Short mmCIF file of C-alpha atoms in Angstrom, two decimals:
data_model
loop_
_atom_site.label_atom_id
_atom_site.label_comp_id
_atom_site.label_asym_id
_atom_site.label_seq_id
_atom_site.Cartn_x
_atom_site.Cartn_y
_atom_site.Cartn_z
CA MET Q 298 -62.04 29.01 40.19
CA ASN Q 299 -59.72 30.92 38.26
CA ASP Q 300 -56.35 29.17 37.12
CA GLU Q 301 -54.52 32.14 36.28
CA PRO Q 302 -52.34 33.92 37.60
CA ALA Q 303 -52.14 37.22 38.83
CA LEU Q 304 -50.23 39.59 37.09
CA ARG Q 305 -47.75 42.06 38.82
CA LEU Q 306 -45.75 45.13 36.47
CA SER Q 307 -43.45 47.20 38.63
CA PRO Q 308 -39.81 49.34 37.17
CA ALA Q 309 -37.58 46.69 36.91
CA CYS Q 310 -34.10 46.90 38.78
CA ARG Q 311 -30.77 44.60 39.42
CA HIS Q 312 -32.22 41.90 40.79
CA ASP Q 313 -34.50 41.17 37.69
CA VAL Q 314 -31.34 40.83 35.85
CA PRO Q 315 -30.84 37.11 35.15
CA GLU Q 316 -34.25 36.71 33.72
CA ILE Q 317 -34.35 39.92 31.82
CA ALA Q 318 -31.50 37.61 29.73
CA ALA Q 319 -32.64 34.74 29.91
CA LEU Q 320 -36.03 35.51 28.92
CA ALA Q 321 -33.91 37.93 26.36
CA ARG Q 322 -31.54 34.20 24.56
CA ASP Q 323 -35.48 32.97 24.28
CA ARG Q 324 -37.05 35.99 22.83
CA LEU Q 325 -34.47 37.97 20.98
CA PRO Q 326 -31.99 35.63 20.20
CA GLU Q 327 -30.83 38.39 17.61
CA MET Q 328 -30.45 40.90 20.41
CA THR Q 329 -27.27 39.14 21.64
CA HIS Q 330 -26.64 42.79 23.42
CA LEU Q 331 -29.28 41.46 25.77
CA HIS Q 332 -28.80 37.68 26.94
CA ASP Q 333 -24.88 38.94 28.44
CA PRO Q 334 -25.99 39.52 32.59
CA ALA Q 335 -22.78 41.72 32.81
CA TRP Q 336 -24.16 44.08 29.56
CA HIS Q 337 -26.99 44.97 32.14
CA LEU Q 338 -25.72 45.80 35.18
CA THR Q 339 -22.45 48.03 33.30
CA SER Q 340 -24.93 49.25 30.30
CA GLN Q 341 -28.21 49.59 31.73
CA ARG Q 342 -30.49 52.42 33.74
CA PHE Q 343 -33.58 50.62 34.41
CA GLY Q 344 -35.41 53.94 34.97
CA GLN Q 345 -38.80 54.93 36.06
CA GLY Q 346 -39.64 57.09 32.50
CA ASN Q 347 -40.00 59.69 34.70
CA TYR Q 348 -40.01 62.39 32.84
CA PRO Q 349 -39.21 62.46 28.73
CA ARG Q 350 -35.24 61.98 29.29
CA ASP Q 351 -35.71 59.12 32.34
CA GLN Q 352 -35.28 55.12 30.90
CA LEU Q 353 -38.72 53.02 31.28
CA PHE Q 354 -38.05 49.62 32.05
CA LEU Q 355 -41.35 47.77 33.35
CA VAL Q 356 -41.11 43.47 33.22
CA LEU Q 357 -44.84 42.23 34.21
CA ARG Q 358 -44.41 39.00 36.68
CA ALA Q 359 -46.73 36.29 37.03
CA VAL Q 360 -47.69 35.38 40.89
CA LEU Q 361 -48.11 32.12 41.55
CA ASP Q 362 -50.12 30.14 44.22
CA ASP Q 363 -47.36 29.26 46.42
CA GLY Q 364 -46.37 32.87 46.09
CA ARG Q 365 -43.52 33.19 44.32
CA GLU Q 366 -43.04 35.55 40.76
CA GLU Q 367 -41.46 34.17 37.28
CA LEU Q 368 -40.84 37.01 34.92
CA VAL Q 369 -43.67 36.72 32.28
CA GLY Q 370 -42.78 39.75 29.83
CA PHE Q 371 -40.43 43.24 29.69
CA VAL Q 372 -40.19 46.22 27.35
CA TRP Q 373 -37.20 48.49 27.21
CA VAL Q 374 -37.25 51.77 26.63
CA ASP Q 375 -34.95 55.35 26.38
CA PRO Q 376 -34.82 58.38 24.75
CA ALA Q 377 -32.23 56.98 21.69
CA MET Q 378 -32.27 60.40 20.16
CA ALA Q 379 -31.46 62.37 22.83
CA THR Q 380 -28.60 59.60 24.59
CA ASP Q 381 -27.34 58.83 20.73
CA HIS Q 382 -26.88 62.14 19.42
CA GLY Q 383 -28.50 64.89 21.45
CA VAL Q 384 -31.65 65.39 20.28
CA GLU Q 385 -33.13 66.63 23.08
CA GLU Q 386 -36.90 65.92 21.71
CA PRO Q 387 -40.05 64.21 23.83
CA TRP Q 388 -38.96 60.91 21.62
CA TRP Q 389 -39.20 56.89 23.09
CA CYS Q 390 -37.79 54.21 21.35
CA ILE Q 391 -39.14 51.34 22.42
CA ASN Q 392 -35.83 49.22 22.22
CA ALA Q 393 -37.21 45.77 23.40
CA LEU Q 394 -40.40 43.70 24.02
CA ALA Q 395 -40.40 39.91 25.11
CA VAL Q 396 -43.17 37.67 26.27
CA ALA Q 397 -42.20 33.93 27.73
CA GLU Q 398 -43.24 31.85 24.89
CA PRO Q 399 -45.80 29.78 27.86
CA TYR Q 400 -47.50 32.98 28.07
CA ALA Q 401 -47.77 34.85 24.57
CA HIS Q 402 -50.17 35.07 21.66
CA GLN Q 403 -52.46 35.86 25.09
CA GLY Q 404 -52.41 40.35 24.82
CA LEU Q 405 -49.60 40.25 27.31
CA GLY Q 406 -46.99 42.26 24.60
CA ALA Q 407 -50.25 44.50 23.90
CA SER Q 408 -50.80 45.27 27.53
CA LEU Q 409 -46.90 46.03 28.24
CA VAL Q 410 -46.89 49.06 25.17
CA ALA Q 411 -49.99 49.96 26.27
CA SER Q 412 -48.35 50.74 29.91
CA VAL Q 413 -45.83 52.38 27.83
CA GLU Q 414 -47.80 54.48 26.05
CA LYS Q 415 -50.14 55.92 29.33
CA ARG Q 416 -46.41 56.52 30.86
CA ALA Q 417 -44.89 58.99 28.28
CA ARG Q 418 -48.65 60.62 27.63
CA ASP Q 419 -48.04 61.18 31.40
CA VAL Q 420 -44.34 62.61 31.38
CA GLY Q 421 -45.22 64.70 28.55
CA VAL Q 422 -43.89 62.41 25.42
CA VAL Q 423 -44.87 63.58 21.66
CA SER Q 424 -44.03 60.44 19.67
CA LEU Q 425 -43.08 56.62 20.50
CA TYR Q 426 -40.83 54.86 18.08
CA GLY Q 427 -38.27 51.69 17.06
CA GLN Q 428 -37.42 49.01 14.64
CA SER Q 429 -39.12 45.57 14.14
CA TYR Q 430 -38.12 42.46 11.94
CA GLU Q 431 -41.02 41.69 9.13
CA THR Q 432 -42.06 38.60 11.62
CA SER Q 433 -43.10 41.88 14.19
CA ALA Q 434 -44.83 44.14 11.89
CA ASP Q 435 -48.57 43.01 11.89
CA PHE Q 436 -47.87 43.01 15.93
CA TRP Q 437 -46.86 46.48 15.78
CA ARG Q 438 -49.78 47.29 13.27
CA LYS Q 439 -52.45 45.85 15.28
CA CYS Q 440 -50.68 47.93 18.34
CA GLY Q 441 -51.81 51.69 16.16
CA TYR Q 442 -48.50 52.37 14.80
CA SER Q 443 -47.66 53.69 11.67
CA LEU Q 444 -44.36 51.81 9.76
CA THR Q 445 -41.96 52.11 7.10
CA GLY Q 446 -40.80 49.30 4.24
CA LEU Q 447 -38.33 47.43 5.29
CA GLY Q 448 -35.01 49.76 5.66
CA GLY Q 449 -37.91 52.28 5.19
CA VAL Q 450 -37.47 56.27 7.14
CA ILE Q 451 -39.42 58.55 9.95
CA ALA Q 452 -37.93 61.44 9.75
CA SER Q 453 -38.72 65.00 12.53
CA GLN Q 454 -42.42 66.75 11.45
CA GLY Q 455 -40.42 70.09 11.07
CA PRO Q 456 -36.87 71.57 12.73
CA VAL Q 457 -35.70 70.20 15.70
CA PRO Q 458 -32.69 70.93 18.14
CA VAL Q 459 -29.62 69.23 16.31
CA PRO Q 460 -25.72 69.44 18.63
CA GLY Q 461 -22.97 71.71 16.46
CA ARG Q 462 -26.32 72.54 13.59
CA GLU Q 463 -28.31 75.24 12.96
CA PRO Q 464 -32.07 73.30 13.84
CA ASN Q 465 -32.89 70.99 10.48
CA VAL Q 466 -35.45 67.88 10.11
CA VAL Q 467 -34.48 64.55 11.94
CA ALA Q 468 -34.10 61.64 9.38
CA LEU Q 469 -33.78 57.86 10.76
CA ASN Q 470 -33.10 55.03 8.42
CA ALA Q 471 -34.06 51.57 9.31
CA GLU Q 472 -31.57 48.38 8.79
CA PRO Q 473 -32.46 47.09 5.39
CA HIS Q 474 -33.85 44.25 6.72
CA LEU Q 475 -35.94 46.10 8.83
CA HIS Q 476 -39.40 48.91 9.28
CA TYR Q 477 -39.50 51.53 11.46
CA PHE Q 478 -42.27 51.28 13.91
CA VAL Q 479 -44.62 55.32 14.81
CA LYS Q 480 -46.95 56.63 16.76
CA GLN Q 481 -47.58 59.72 18.41
CA VAL Q 482 -49.09 60.35 21.83
CA PRO Q 483 -52.15 62.33 22.13
CA GLU Q 484 -52.16 65.48 23.81
CA SER Q 485 -48.27 65.70 23.58
CA GLN Q 486 -47.19 69.17 21.70
CA GLY Q 487 -44.02 69.12 20.10
CA VAL Q 488 -42.17 68.46 17.32
CA ARG Q 489 -43.63 65.04 16.13
CA LEU Q 490 -41.13 62.38 14.14
CA MET Q 491 -43.48 60.12 11.70
CA ARG Q 492 -43.24 57.99 8.62
CA ALA Q 493 -41.08 59.84 6.15
CA GLN Q 494 -43.69 62.07 3.62
CA TYR Q 495 -41.47 60.23 1.14
CA GLU Q 496 -42.27 56.86 2.32
CA SER Q 497 -45.13 54.81 0.35
#
């Protein structure tokens, strides 16, 4: 008999907010805005990743023997460059990923990342990226992401349309204590976001 609970992956919605906030408080202590249920309800759009400009917020739940479900993990992705800077390129930023402690080190984080990558491929996203603390750097390497040094730079492979200016190369600097991680989505077409040429 298998004692492992069945797992169910689905798009997040508003009724998931209390558990998402509690898991973020426990596993992502530095991301304080995620700890506040009110922030999720007023600022978060729980997109399903149906096109490159959409957000994607997935939750992973364990289905217990008594039929109840508990939140095991989540991943939140959005088109940050389009949202924050108006750069309309098919890039998704992996903003947050968390797995509950009892389920950690079982490959569930990598499974959530793989689900994001599949959705990205399905909708034509070209590059996936985000920022990582040193403690998470090996996880992203194992998932096949290229990492910059601390405070490193990722940049568009070529010029992209920039609001109010001529098309230009876009470069992003990581926070001094963070790495950027970046990965290309196979078979997708477009200008890629990559480690800057001068990164070691």
